[in-house]
Every structure is written in C-alpha cells, then in structure tokens.
PDB file of C-alpha atoms and ligand atoms in Angstrom:
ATOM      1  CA  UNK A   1     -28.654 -25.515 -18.131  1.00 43.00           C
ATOM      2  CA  UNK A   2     -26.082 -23.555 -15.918  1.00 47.00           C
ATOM      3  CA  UNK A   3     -26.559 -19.924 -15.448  1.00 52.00           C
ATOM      4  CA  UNK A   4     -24.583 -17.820 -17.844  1.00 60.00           C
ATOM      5  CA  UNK A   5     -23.428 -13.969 -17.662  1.00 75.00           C
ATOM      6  CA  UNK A   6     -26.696 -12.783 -19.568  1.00 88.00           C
ATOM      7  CA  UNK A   7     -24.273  -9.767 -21.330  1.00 93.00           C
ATOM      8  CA  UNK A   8     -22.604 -13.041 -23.756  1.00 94.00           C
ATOM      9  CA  UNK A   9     -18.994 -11.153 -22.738  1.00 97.00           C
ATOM     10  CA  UNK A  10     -16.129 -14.076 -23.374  1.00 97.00           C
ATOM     11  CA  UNK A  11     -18.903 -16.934 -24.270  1.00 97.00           C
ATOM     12  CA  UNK A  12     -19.525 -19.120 -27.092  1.00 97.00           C
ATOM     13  CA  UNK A  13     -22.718 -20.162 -28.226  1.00 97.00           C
ATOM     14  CA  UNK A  14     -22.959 -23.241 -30.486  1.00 97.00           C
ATOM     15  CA  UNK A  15     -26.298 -23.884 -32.242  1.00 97.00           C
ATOM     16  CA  UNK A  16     -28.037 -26.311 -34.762  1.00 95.00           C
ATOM     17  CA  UNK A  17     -30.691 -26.066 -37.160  1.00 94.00           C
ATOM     18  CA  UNK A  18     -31.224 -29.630 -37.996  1.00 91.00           C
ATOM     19  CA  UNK A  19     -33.682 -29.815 -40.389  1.00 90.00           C
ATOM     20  CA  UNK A  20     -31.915 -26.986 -42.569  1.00 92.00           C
ATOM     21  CA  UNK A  21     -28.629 -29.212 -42.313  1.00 91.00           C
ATOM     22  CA  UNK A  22     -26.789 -25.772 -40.647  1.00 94.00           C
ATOM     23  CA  UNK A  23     -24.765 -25.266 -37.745  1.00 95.00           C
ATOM     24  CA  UNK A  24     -23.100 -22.308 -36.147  1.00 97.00           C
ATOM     25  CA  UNK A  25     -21.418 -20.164 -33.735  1.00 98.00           C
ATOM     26  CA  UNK A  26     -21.516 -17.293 -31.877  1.00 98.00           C
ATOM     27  CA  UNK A  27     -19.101 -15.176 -29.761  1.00 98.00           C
ATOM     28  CA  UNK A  28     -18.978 -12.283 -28.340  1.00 98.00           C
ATOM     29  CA  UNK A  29     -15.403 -10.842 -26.516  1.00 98.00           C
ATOM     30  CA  UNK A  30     -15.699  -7.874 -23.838  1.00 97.00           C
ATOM     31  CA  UNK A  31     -12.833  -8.289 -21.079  1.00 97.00           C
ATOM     32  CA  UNK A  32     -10.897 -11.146 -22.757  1.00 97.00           C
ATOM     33  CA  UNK A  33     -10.366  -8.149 -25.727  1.00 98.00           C
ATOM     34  CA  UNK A  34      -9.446  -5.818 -23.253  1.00 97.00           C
ATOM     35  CA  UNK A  35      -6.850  -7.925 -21.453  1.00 96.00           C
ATOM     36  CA  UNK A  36      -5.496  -8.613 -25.357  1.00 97.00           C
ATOM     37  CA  UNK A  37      -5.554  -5.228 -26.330  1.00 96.00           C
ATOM     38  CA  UNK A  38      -4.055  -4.075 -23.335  1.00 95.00           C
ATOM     39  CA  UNK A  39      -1.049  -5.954 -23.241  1.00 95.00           C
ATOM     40  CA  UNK A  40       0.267  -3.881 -26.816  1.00 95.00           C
ATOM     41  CA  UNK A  41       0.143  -0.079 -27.656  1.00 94.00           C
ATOM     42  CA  UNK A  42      -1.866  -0.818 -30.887  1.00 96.00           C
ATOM     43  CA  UNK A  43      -3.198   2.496 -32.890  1.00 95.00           C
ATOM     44  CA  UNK A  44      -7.009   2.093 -33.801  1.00 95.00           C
ATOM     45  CA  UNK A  45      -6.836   0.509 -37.056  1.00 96.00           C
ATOM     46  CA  UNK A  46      -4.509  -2.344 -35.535  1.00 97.00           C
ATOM     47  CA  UNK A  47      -6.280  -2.829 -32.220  1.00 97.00           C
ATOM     48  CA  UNK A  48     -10.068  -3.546 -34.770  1.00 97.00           C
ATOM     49  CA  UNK A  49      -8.290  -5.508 -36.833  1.00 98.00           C
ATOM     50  CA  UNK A  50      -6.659  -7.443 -34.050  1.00 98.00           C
ATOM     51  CA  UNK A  51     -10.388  -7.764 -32.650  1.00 98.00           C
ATOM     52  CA  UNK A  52     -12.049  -8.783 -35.846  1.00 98.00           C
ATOM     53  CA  UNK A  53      -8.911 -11.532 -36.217  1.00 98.00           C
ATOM     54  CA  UNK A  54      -9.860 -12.841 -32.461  1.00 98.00           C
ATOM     55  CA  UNK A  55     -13.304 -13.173 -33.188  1.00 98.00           C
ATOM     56  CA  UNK A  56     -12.635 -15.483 -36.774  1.00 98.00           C
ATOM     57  CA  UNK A  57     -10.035 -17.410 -34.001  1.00 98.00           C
ATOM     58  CA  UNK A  58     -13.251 -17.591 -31.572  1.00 98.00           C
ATOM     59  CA  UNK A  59     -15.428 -18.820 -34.412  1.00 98.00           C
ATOM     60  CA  UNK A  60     -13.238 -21.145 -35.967  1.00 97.00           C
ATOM     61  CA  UNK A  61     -11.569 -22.747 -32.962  1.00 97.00           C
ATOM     62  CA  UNK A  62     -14.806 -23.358 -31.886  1.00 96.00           C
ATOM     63  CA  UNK A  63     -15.636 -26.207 -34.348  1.00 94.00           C
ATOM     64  CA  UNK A  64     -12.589 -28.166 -33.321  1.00 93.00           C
ATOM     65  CA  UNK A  65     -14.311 -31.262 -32.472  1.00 88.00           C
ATOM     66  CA  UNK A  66     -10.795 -32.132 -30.144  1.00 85.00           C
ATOM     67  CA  UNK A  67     -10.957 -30.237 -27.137  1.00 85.00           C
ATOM     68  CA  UNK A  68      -7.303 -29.701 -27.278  1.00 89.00           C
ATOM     69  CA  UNK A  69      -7.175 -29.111 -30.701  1.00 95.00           C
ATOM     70  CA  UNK A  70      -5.353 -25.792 -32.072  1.00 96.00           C
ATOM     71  CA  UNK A  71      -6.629 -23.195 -34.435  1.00 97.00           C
ATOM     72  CA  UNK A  72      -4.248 -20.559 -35.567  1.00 98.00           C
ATOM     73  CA  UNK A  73      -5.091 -17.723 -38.092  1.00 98.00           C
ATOM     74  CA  UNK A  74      -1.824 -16.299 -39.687  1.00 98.00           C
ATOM     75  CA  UNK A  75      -2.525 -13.260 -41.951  1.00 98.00           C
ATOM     76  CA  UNK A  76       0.764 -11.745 -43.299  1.00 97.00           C
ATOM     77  CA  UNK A  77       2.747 -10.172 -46.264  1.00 96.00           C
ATOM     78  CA  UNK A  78       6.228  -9.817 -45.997  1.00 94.00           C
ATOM     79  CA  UNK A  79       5.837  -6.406 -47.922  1.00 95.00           C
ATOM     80  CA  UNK A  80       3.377  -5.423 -46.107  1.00 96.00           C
ATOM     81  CA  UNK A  81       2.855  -2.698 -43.406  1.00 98.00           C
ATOM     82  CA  UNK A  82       1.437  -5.223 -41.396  1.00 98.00           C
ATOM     83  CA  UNK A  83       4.210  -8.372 -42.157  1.00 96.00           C
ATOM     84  CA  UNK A  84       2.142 -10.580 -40.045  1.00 98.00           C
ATOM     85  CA  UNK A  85      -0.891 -11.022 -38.042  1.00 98.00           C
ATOM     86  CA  UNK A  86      -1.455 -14.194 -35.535  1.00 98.00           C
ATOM     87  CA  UNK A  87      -4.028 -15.104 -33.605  1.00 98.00           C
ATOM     88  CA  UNK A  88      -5.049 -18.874 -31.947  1.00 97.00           C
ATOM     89  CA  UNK A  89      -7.383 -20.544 -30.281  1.00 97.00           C
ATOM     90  CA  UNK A  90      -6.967 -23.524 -27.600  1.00 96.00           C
ATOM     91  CA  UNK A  91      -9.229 -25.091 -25.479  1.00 94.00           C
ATOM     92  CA  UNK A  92     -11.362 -21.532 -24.792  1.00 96.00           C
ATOM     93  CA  UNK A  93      -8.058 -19.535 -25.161  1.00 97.00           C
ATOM     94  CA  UNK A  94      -7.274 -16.832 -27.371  1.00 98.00           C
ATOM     95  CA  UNK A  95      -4.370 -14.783 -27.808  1.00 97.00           C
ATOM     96  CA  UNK A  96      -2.764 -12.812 -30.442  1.00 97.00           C
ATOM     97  CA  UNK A  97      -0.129  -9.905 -31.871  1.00 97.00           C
ATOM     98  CA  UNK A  98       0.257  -7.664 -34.821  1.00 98.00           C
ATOM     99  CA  UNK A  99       3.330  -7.126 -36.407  1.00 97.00           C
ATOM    100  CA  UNK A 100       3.957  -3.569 -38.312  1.00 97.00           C
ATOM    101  CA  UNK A 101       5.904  -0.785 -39.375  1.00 97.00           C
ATOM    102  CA  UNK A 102       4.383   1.624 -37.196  1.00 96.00           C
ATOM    103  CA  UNK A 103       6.115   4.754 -39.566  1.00 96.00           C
ATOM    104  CA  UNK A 104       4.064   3.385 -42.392  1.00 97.00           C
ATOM    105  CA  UNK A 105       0.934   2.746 -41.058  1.00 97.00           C
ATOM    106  CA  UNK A 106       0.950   6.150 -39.505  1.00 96.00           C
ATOM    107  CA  UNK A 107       1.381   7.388 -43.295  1.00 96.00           C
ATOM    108  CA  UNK A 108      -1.851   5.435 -44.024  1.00 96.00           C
ATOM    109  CA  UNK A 109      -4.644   7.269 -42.095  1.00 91.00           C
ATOM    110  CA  UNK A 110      -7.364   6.284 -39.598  1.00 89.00           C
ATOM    111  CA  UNK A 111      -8.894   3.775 -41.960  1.00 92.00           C
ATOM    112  CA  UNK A 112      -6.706   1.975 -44.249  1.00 96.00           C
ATOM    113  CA  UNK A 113      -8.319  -1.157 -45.825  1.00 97.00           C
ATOM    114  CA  UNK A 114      -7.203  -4.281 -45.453  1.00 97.00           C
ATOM    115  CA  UNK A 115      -5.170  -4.045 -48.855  1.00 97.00           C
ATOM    116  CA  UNK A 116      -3.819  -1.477 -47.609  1.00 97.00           C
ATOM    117  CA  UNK A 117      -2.678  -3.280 -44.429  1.00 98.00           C
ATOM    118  CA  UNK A 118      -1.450  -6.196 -45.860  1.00 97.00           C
ATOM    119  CA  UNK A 119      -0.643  -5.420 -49.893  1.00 96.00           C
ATOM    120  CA  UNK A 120      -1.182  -8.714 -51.605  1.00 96.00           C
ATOM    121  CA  UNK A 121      -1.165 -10.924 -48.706  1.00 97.00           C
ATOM    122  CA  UNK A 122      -2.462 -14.422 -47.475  1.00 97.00           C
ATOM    123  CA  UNK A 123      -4.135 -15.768 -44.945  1.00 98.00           C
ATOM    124  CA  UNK A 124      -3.057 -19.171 -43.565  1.00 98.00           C
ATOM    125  CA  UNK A 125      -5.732 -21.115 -41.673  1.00 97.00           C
ATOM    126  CA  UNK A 126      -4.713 -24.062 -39.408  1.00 97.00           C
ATOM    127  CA  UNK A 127      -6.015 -26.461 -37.580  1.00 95.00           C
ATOM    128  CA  UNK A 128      -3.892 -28.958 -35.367  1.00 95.00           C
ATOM    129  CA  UNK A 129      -6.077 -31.886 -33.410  1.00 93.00           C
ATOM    130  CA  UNK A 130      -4.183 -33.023 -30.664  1.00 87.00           C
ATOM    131  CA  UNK A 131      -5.451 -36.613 -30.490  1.00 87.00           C
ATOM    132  CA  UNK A 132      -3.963 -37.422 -33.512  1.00 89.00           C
ATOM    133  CA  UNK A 133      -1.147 -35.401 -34.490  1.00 90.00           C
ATOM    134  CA  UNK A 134      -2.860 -34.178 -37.841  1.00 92.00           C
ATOM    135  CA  UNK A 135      -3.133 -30.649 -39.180  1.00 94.00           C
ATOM    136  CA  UNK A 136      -4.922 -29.449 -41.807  1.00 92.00           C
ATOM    137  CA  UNK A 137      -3.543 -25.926 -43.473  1.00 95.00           C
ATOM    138  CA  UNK A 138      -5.703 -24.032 -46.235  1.00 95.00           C
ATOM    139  CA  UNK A 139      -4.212 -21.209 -47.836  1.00 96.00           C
ATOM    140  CA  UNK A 140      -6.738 -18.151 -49.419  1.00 97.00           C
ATOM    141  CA  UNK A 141      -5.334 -14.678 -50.639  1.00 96.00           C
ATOM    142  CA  UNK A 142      -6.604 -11.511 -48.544  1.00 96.00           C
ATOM    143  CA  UNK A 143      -8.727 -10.338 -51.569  1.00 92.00           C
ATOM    144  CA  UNK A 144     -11.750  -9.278 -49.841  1.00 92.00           C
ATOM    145  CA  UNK A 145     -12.290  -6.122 -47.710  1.00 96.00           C
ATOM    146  CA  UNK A 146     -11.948  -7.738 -44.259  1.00 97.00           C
ATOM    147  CA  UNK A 147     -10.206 -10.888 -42.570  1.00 98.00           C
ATOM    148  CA  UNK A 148     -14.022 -12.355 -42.391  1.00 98.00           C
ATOM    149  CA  UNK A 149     -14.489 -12.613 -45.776  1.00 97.00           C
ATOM    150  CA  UNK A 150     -10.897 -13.906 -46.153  1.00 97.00           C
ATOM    151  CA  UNK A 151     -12.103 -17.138 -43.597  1.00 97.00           C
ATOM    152  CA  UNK A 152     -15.346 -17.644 -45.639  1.00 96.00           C
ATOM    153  CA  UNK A 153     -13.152 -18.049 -48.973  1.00 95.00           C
ATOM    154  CA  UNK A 154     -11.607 -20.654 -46.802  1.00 96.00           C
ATOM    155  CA  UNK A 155     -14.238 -22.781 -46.229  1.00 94.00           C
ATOM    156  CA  UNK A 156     -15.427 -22.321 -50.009  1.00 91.00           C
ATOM    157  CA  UNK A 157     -11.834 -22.981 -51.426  1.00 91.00           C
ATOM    158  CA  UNK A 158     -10.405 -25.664 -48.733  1.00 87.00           C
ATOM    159  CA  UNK A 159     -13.240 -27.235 -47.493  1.00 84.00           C
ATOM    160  CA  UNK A 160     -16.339 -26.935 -50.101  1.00 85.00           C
ATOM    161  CA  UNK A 161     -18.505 -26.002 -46.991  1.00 90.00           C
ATOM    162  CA  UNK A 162     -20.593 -22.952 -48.100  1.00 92.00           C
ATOM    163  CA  UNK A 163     -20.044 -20.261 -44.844  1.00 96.00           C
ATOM    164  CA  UNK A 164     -20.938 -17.227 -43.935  1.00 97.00           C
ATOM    165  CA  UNK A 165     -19.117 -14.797 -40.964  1.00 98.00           C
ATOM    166  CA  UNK A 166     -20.176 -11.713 -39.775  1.00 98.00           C
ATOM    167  CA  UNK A 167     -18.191  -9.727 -37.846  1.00 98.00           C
ATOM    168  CA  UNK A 168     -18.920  -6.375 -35.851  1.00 98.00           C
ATOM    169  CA  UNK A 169     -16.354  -4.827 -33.607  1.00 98.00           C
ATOM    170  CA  UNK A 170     -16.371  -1.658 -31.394  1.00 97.00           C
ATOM    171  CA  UNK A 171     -12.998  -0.401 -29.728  1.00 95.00           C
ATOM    172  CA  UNK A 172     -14.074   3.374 -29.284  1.00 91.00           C
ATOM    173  CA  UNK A 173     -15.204   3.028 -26.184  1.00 88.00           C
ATOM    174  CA  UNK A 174     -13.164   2.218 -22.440  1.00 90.00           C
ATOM    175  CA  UNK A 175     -14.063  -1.434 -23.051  1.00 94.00           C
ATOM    176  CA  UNK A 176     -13.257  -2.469 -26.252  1.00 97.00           C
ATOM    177  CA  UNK A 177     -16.389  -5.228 -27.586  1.00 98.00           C
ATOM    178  CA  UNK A 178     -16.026  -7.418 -30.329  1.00 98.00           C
ATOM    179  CA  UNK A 179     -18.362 -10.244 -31.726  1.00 98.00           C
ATOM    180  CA  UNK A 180     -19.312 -12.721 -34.669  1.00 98.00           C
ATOM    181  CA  UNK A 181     -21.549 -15.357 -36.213  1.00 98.00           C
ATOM    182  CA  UNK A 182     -20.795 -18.204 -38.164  1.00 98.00           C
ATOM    183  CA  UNK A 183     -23.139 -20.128 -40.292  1.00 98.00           C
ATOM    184  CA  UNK A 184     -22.384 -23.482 -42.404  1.00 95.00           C
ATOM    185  CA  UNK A 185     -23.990 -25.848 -44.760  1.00 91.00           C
ATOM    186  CA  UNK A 186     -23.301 -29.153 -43.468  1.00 83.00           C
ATOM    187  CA  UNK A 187     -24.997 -31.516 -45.697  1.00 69.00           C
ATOM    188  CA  UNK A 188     -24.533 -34.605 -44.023  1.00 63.00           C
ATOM    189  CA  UNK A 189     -25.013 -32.712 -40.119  1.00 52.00           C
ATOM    190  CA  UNK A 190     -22.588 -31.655 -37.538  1.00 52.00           C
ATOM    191  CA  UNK A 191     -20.724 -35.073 -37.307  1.00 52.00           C
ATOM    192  CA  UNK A 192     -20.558 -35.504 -41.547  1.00 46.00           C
ATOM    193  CA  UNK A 193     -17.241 -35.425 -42.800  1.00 46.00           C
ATOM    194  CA  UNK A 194     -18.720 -35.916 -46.486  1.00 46.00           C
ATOM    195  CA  UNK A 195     -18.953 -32.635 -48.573  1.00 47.00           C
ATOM    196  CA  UNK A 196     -21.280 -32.008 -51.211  1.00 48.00           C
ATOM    197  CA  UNK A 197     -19.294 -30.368 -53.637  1.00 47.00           C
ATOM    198  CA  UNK A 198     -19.593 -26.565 -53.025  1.00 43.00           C
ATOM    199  CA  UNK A 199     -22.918 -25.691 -54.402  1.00 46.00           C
ATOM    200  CA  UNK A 200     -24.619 -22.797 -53.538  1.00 47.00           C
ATOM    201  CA  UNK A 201     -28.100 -23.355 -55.242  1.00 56.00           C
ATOM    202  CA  UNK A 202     -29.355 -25.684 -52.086  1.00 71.00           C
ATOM    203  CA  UNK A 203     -33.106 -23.927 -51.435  1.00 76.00           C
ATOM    204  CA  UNK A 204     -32.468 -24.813 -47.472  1.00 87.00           C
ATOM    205  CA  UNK A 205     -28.683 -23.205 -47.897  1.00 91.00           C
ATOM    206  CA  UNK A 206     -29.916 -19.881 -49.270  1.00 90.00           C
ATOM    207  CA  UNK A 207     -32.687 -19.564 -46.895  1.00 93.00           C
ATOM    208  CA  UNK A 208     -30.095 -20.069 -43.961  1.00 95.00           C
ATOM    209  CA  UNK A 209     -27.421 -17.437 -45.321  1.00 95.00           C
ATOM    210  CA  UNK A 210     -30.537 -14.740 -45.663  1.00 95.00           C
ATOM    211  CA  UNK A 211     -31.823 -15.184 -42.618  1.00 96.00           C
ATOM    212  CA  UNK A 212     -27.819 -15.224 -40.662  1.00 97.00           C
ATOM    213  CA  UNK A 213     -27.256 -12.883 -43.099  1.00 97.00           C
ATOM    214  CA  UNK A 214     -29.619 -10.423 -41.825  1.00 97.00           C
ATOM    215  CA  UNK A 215     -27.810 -10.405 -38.232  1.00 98.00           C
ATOM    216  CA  UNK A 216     -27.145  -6.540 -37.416  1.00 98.00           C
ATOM    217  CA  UNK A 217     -24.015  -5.004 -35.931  1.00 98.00           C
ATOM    218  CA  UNK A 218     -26.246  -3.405 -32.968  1.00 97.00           C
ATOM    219  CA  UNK A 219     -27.502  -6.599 -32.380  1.00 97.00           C
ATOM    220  CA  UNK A 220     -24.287  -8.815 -32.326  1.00 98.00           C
ATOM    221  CA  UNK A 221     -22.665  -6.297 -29.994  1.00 97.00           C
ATOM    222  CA  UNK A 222     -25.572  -5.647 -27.661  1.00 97.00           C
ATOM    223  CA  UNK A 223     -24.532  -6.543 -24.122  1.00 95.00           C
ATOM    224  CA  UNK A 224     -28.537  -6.606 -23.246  1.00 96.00           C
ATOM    225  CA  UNK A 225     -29.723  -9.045 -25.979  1.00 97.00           C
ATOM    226  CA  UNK A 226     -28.094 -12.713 -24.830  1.00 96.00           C
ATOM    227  CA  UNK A 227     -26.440 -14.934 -27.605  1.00 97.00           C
ATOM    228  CA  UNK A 228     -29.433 -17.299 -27.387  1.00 96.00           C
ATOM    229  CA  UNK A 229     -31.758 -14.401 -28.106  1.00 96.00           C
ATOM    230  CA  UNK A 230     -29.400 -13.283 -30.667  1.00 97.00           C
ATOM    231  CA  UNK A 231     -29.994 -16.655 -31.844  1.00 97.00           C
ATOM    232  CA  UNK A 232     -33.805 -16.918 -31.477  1.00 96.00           C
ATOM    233  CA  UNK A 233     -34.174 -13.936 -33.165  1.00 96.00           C
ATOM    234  CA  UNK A 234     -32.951 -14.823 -36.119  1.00 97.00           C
ATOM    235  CA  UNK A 235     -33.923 -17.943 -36.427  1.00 97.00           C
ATOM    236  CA  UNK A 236     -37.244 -18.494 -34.605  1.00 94.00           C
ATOM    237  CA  UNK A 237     -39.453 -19.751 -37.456  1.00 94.00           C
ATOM    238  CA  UNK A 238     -37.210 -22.564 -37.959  1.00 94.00           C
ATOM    239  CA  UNK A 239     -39.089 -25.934 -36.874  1.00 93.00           C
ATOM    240  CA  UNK A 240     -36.257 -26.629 -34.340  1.00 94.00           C
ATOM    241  CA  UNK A 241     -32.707 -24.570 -32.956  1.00 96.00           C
ATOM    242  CA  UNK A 242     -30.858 -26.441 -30.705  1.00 96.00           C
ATOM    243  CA  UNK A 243     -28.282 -24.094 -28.666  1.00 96.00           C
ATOM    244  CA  UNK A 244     -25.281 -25.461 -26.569  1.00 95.00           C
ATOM    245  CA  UNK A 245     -22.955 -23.162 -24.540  1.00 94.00           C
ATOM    246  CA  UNK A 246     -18.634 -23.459 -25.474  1.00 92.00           C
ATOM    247  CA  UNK A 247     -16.199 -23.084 -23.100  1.00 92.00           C
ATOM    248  CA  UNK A 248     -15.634 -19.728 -21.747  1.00 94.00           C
ATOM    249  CA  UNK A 249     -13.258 -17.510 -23.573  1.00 97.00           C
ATOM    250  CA  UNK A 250     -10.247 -16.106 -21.450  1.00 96.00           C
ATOM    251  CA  UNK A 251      -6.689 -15.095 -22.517  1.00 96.00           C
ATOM    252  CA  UNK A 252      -3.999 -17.397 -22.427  1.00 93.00           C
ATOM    253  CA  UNK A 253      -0.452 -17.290 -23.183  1.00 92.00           C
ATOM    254  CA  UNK A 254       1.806 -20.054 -23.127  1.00 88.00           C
ATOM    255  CA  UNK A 255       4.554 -18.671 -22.779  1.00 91.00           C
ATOM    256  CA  UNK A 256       7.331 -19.704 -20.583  1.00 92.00           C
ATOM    257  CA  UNK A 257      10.613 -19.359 -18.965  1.00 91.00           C
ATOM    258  CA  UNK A 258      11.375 -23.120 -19.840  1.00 91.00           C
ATOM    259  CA  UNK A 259      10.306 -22.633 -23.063  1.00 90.00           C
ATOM    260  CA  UNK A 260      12.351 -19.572 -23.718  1.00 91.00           C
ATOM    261  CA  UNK A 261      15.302 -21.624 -21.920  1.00 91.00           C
ATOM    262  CA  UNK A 262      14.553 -24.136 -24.703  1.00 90.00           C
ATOM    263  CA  UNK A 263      14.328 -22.144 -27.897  1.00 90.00           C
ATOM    264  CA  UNK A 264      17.539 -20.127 -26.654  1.00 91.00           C
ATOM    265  CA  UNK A 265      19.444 -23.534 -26.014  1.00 88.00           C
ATOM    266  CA  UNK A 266      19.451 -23.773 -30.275  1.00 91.00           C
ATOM    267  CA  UNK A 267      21.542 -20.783 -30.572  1.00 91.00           C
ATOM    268  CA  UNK A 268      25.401 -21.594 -30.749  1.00 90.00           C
ATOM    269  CA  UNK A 269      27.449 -20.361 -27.479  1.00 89.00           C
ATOM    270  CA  UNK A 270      28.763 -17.672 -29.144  1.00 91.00           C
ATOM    271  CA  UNK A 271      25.444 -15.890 -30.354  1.00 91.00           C
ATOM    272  CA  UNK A 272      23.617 -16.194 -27.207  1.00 90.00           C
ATOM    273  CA  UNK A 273      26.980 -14.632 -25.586  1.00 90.00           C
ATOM    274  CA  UNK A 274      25.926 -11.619 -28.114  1.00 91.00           C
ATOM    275  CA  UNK A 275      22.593 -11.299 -26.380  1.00 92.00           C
ATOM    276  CA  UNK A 276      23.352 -10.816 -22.994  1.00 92.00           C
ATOM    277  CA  UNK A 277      22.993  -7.677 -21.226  1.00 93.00           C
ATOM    278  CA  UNK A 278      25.016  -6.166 -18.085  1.00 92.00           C
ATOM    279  CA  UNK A 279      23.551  -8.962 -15.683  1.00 90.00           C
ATOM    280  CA  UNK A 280      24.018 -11.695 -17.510  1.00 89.00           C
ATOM    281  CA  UNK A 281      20.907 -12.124 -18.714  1.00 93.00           C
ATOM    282  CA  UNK A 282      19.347 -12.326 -21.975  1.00 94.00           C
ATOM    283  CA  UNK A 283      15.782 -10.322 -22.228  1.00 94.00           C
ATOM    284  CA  UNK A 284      12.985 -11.948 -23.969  1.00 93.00           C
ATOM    285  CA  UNK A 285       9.912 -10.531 -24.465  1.00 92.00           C
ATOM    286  CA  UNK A 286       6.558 -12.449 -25.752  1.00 94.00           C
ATOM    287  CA  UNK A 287       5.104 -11.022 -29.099  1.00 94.00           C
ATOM    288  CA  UNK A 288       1.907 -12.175 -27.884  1.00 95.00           C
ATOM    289  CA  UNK A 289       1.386 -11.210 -23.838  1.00 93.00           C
ATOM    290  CA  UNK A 290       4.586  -8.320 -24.063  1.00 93.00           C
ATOM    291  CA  UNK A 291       5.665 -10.046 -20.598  1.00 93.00           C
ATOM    292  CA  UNK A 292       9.552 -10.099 -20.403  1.00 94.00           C
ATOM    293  CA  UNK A 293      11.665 -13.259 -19.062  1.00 94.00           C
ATOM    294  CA  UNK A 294      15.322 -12.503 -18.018  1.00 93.00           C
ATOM    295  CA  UNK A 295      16.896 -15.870 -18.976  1.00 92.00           C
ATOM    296  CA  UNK A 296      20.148 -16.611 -17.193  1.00 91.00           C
ATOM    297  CA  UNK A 297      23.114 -16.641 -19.474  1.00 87.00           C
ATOM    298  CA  UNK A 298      24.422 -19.836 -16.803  1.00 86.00           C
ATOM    299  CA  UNK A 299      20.918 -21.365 -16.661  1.00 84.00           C
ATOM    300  CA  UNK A 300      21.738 -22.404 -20.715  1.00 81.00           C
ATOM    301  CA  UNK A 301      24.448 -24.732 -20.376  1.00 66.00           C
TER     302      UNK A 301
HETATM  303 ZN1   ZN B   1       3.025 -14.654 -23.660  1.00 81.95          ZN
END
C-alpha cells in the first residue's frame, strides 16, 4: 500500500464490512478547505456551512463508481438568505460557493440554523456518470438541522439505502478542518444495484449505524489519529474491514476563458455591447474560484 500523509488532510478512505453487508467513506479536508474558503470573504456561519456542504460532496462523490462521474449538491431557496448553495465533486475535485444576502444574514446572529439559512428550502442531489450520459436527481426538503441529515433523507427517500453521515467541522482556527463518515446498508454488497426496500429493522443494519454512529467529533477531526485508525477503531470487532484509499482531494475549478467566451457568445450583440467596460472588455468573475476573466468585446464575433 503506498505511503499516505498519516494527518488524513484532503484523503478519502473507502472501507467494507462484508459480512455486515456495509460500506463507507471517510474524508477529512485541511488545505483543500482552506484554498476554498479562501478564495470568498465568507462570515463564520457561511464558511461551516460551506465546509459541512464539501464534506457531503466528498462523501457522496466518492461512491461514483465512474471515475469521471459528477456529483453536485445544490441546496437553495429562492426566499432564502442563503438563495443557493453549490458544491461538486469530480474525479477528487471539489469546489463550491454560497450565495446570500449578506444584510440579512448579518441580522441573523453567529449561529443561525439551517432554517434559518435557507427558510423552507431543498436540497437537490445529482449525480451525472460520464460513461453513459445518465443522471440521476433526488430531491429532499432541508427539514433537518444540518445539510447531513438533509443527504441521509436522500438516500432513505431516493434510493431506499438506509445511511448514516456524520459530519464535524472546525473553522476557528488559522486552518480551517473539516471531516465526515458515511455508512450504508447495501444488501446485495458494494456492486448490488438491487434495494431491499428501506427497512430499518435488519439486526446487522442497526448494529452498523450504532457502532458508526458512535464516531466522535474529536476523533473525526484529529490530525494524529489516521482515517484507517479512525476506521479500526470503530469497527475492530467486526470479523473483517477491508480499507481502500480514494483519490486525493484538491480544489478544482473549471473555469475558463473559452468557456466564458462561449456562454457570452448566447447573448444578442446588443446586450453584450451593455457589458463592456472602458477597455472593451467584459469582466467575468467565477462564483466558485472569485478569479476574474476580461473577455474581449472583439474576441466574440
Ligand atoms: Zn473558477
């Protein structure tokens, strides 16, 4: 097995408990947060809910079984004081924004809940596979008290696999840390595509949610306990865990002069004449990275 960062920073572990019919994830995000973060001017409630959201968009991406598959977490409310949240997950590469009415979040204190965020929102969870063109969209209200519990009503509603997510985030600190476990009932294994409808009286189910279940923040954060220990600790009476790692975790943006030249080519001659500033240039910036593009009003014909 190659040699790993010990700290779990920007990694994904995958892991299998065969003989409970379970599978799972972990992740934990140090720099690849930080580089996130950094690139928006997000008070504290935003920048740990934008952590929380990449670590559901670590977790979930991760179980694309096409490597250049697409998983994107949209959480909005068009009444809300957050109007949307997005967050996705290619390949190992996260990336994300918040949108907001900065006047009315400030009116909401340090801790608003997520209600309070978002109002009577939804959360739209994605997943596009690559290979063949297919995407499969599941739709759950943001009823709970975090995005977490948002993505296990997911799996309950859209896919009938029982799930549990924990979540534990820390952006006090210089460097912000973030991290998560996910746990699933696969009945028929890893490759099954056959559900059992949900039911949540399985004996080897309920074992497997108590014992993930009893995964502490400390621990899921701790730079000096590796994933796989994470892992071993909570699961070391099992007959068998088999542990795997994911592909690193960095930021990536696709964003793009060309594509910017593209989506700008749409607008009529007239509008885009409207956009364009002293130098003949039209400004775009990316909601997701905040890097500008100065797109030639000439370079569009
Ligand atoms: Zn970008």
């Amino acid at each position: 097995m190659a040699t790993h960062d010990a700290t779990g920073f920007d990694q994904t572990l995958f892991f299998t408990v065969p003989h409970r019919d379970a599978r799972g994830r972990v992740v934990r995000l140090g720099p690849v947060l930080d580089t996130v973060l950094g690139a928006h001017a997000y008070p504290a409630s935003l920048r740990n809910l934008l952590a929380e959201a990449l670590v559901l968009a670590a977790l979930l991406g991760s179980l694309l079984k096409d490597d250049d598959g697409q998983l994107t977490l949209q959480a909005q409310n068009s009444e809300g004081v957050v109007d949307l949240l997005v967050c996705d997950y290619r390949a190992g590469e996260l990336r994300g924004y918040v949108r907001h009415d900065r006047a009315r979040l400030d009116e909401l204190g340090p801790n608003p809940s997520l209600h309070a965020l978002f109002g009577d929102g939804f959360l739209a969870v994605t997943f596009d596979l690559a290979s063949s063109g297919q995407r499969y969209q599941g739709i759950v209200p943001l009823e709970g008290e975090t995005l977490a519990q948002a993505c296990e009503s997911y799996f309950f509603q859209s896919e009938q696999v029982p799930t549990l997510i924990r979540v534990a985030v820390d952006c006090s600190g210089p460097n912000a840390v973030a991290a998560g476990l996910l746990l699933q009932h696969l009945p028929e294994g890893e490759e099954g595509r056959e559900r059992l409808h949900a039911r949540l009286d399985h004996p080897e189910w309920d074992h497997m949610a108590i014992m993930g279940g009893s995964v502490r923040r400390d621990e899921l954060l701790d730079p000096a306990l590796s994933l796989e220990q994470l892992i071993w600790r909570l699961f070391h009476e099992e007959q068998e865990v088999r542990a795997d790692r994911g592909p690193p975790l960095v930021r990536g943006c696709r964003c793009t002069g060309d594509y910017y030249r593209q989506v700008l080519a749409r607008f009529g001659t007239a509008e885009r004449r409207e956009m364009v500033d002293e130098r003949g240039a039209i400004v775009v910036d990316c909601a997701f990275c905040s890097r500008t593009f100065d797109i030639l009003f000439d370079d569009l014909t």
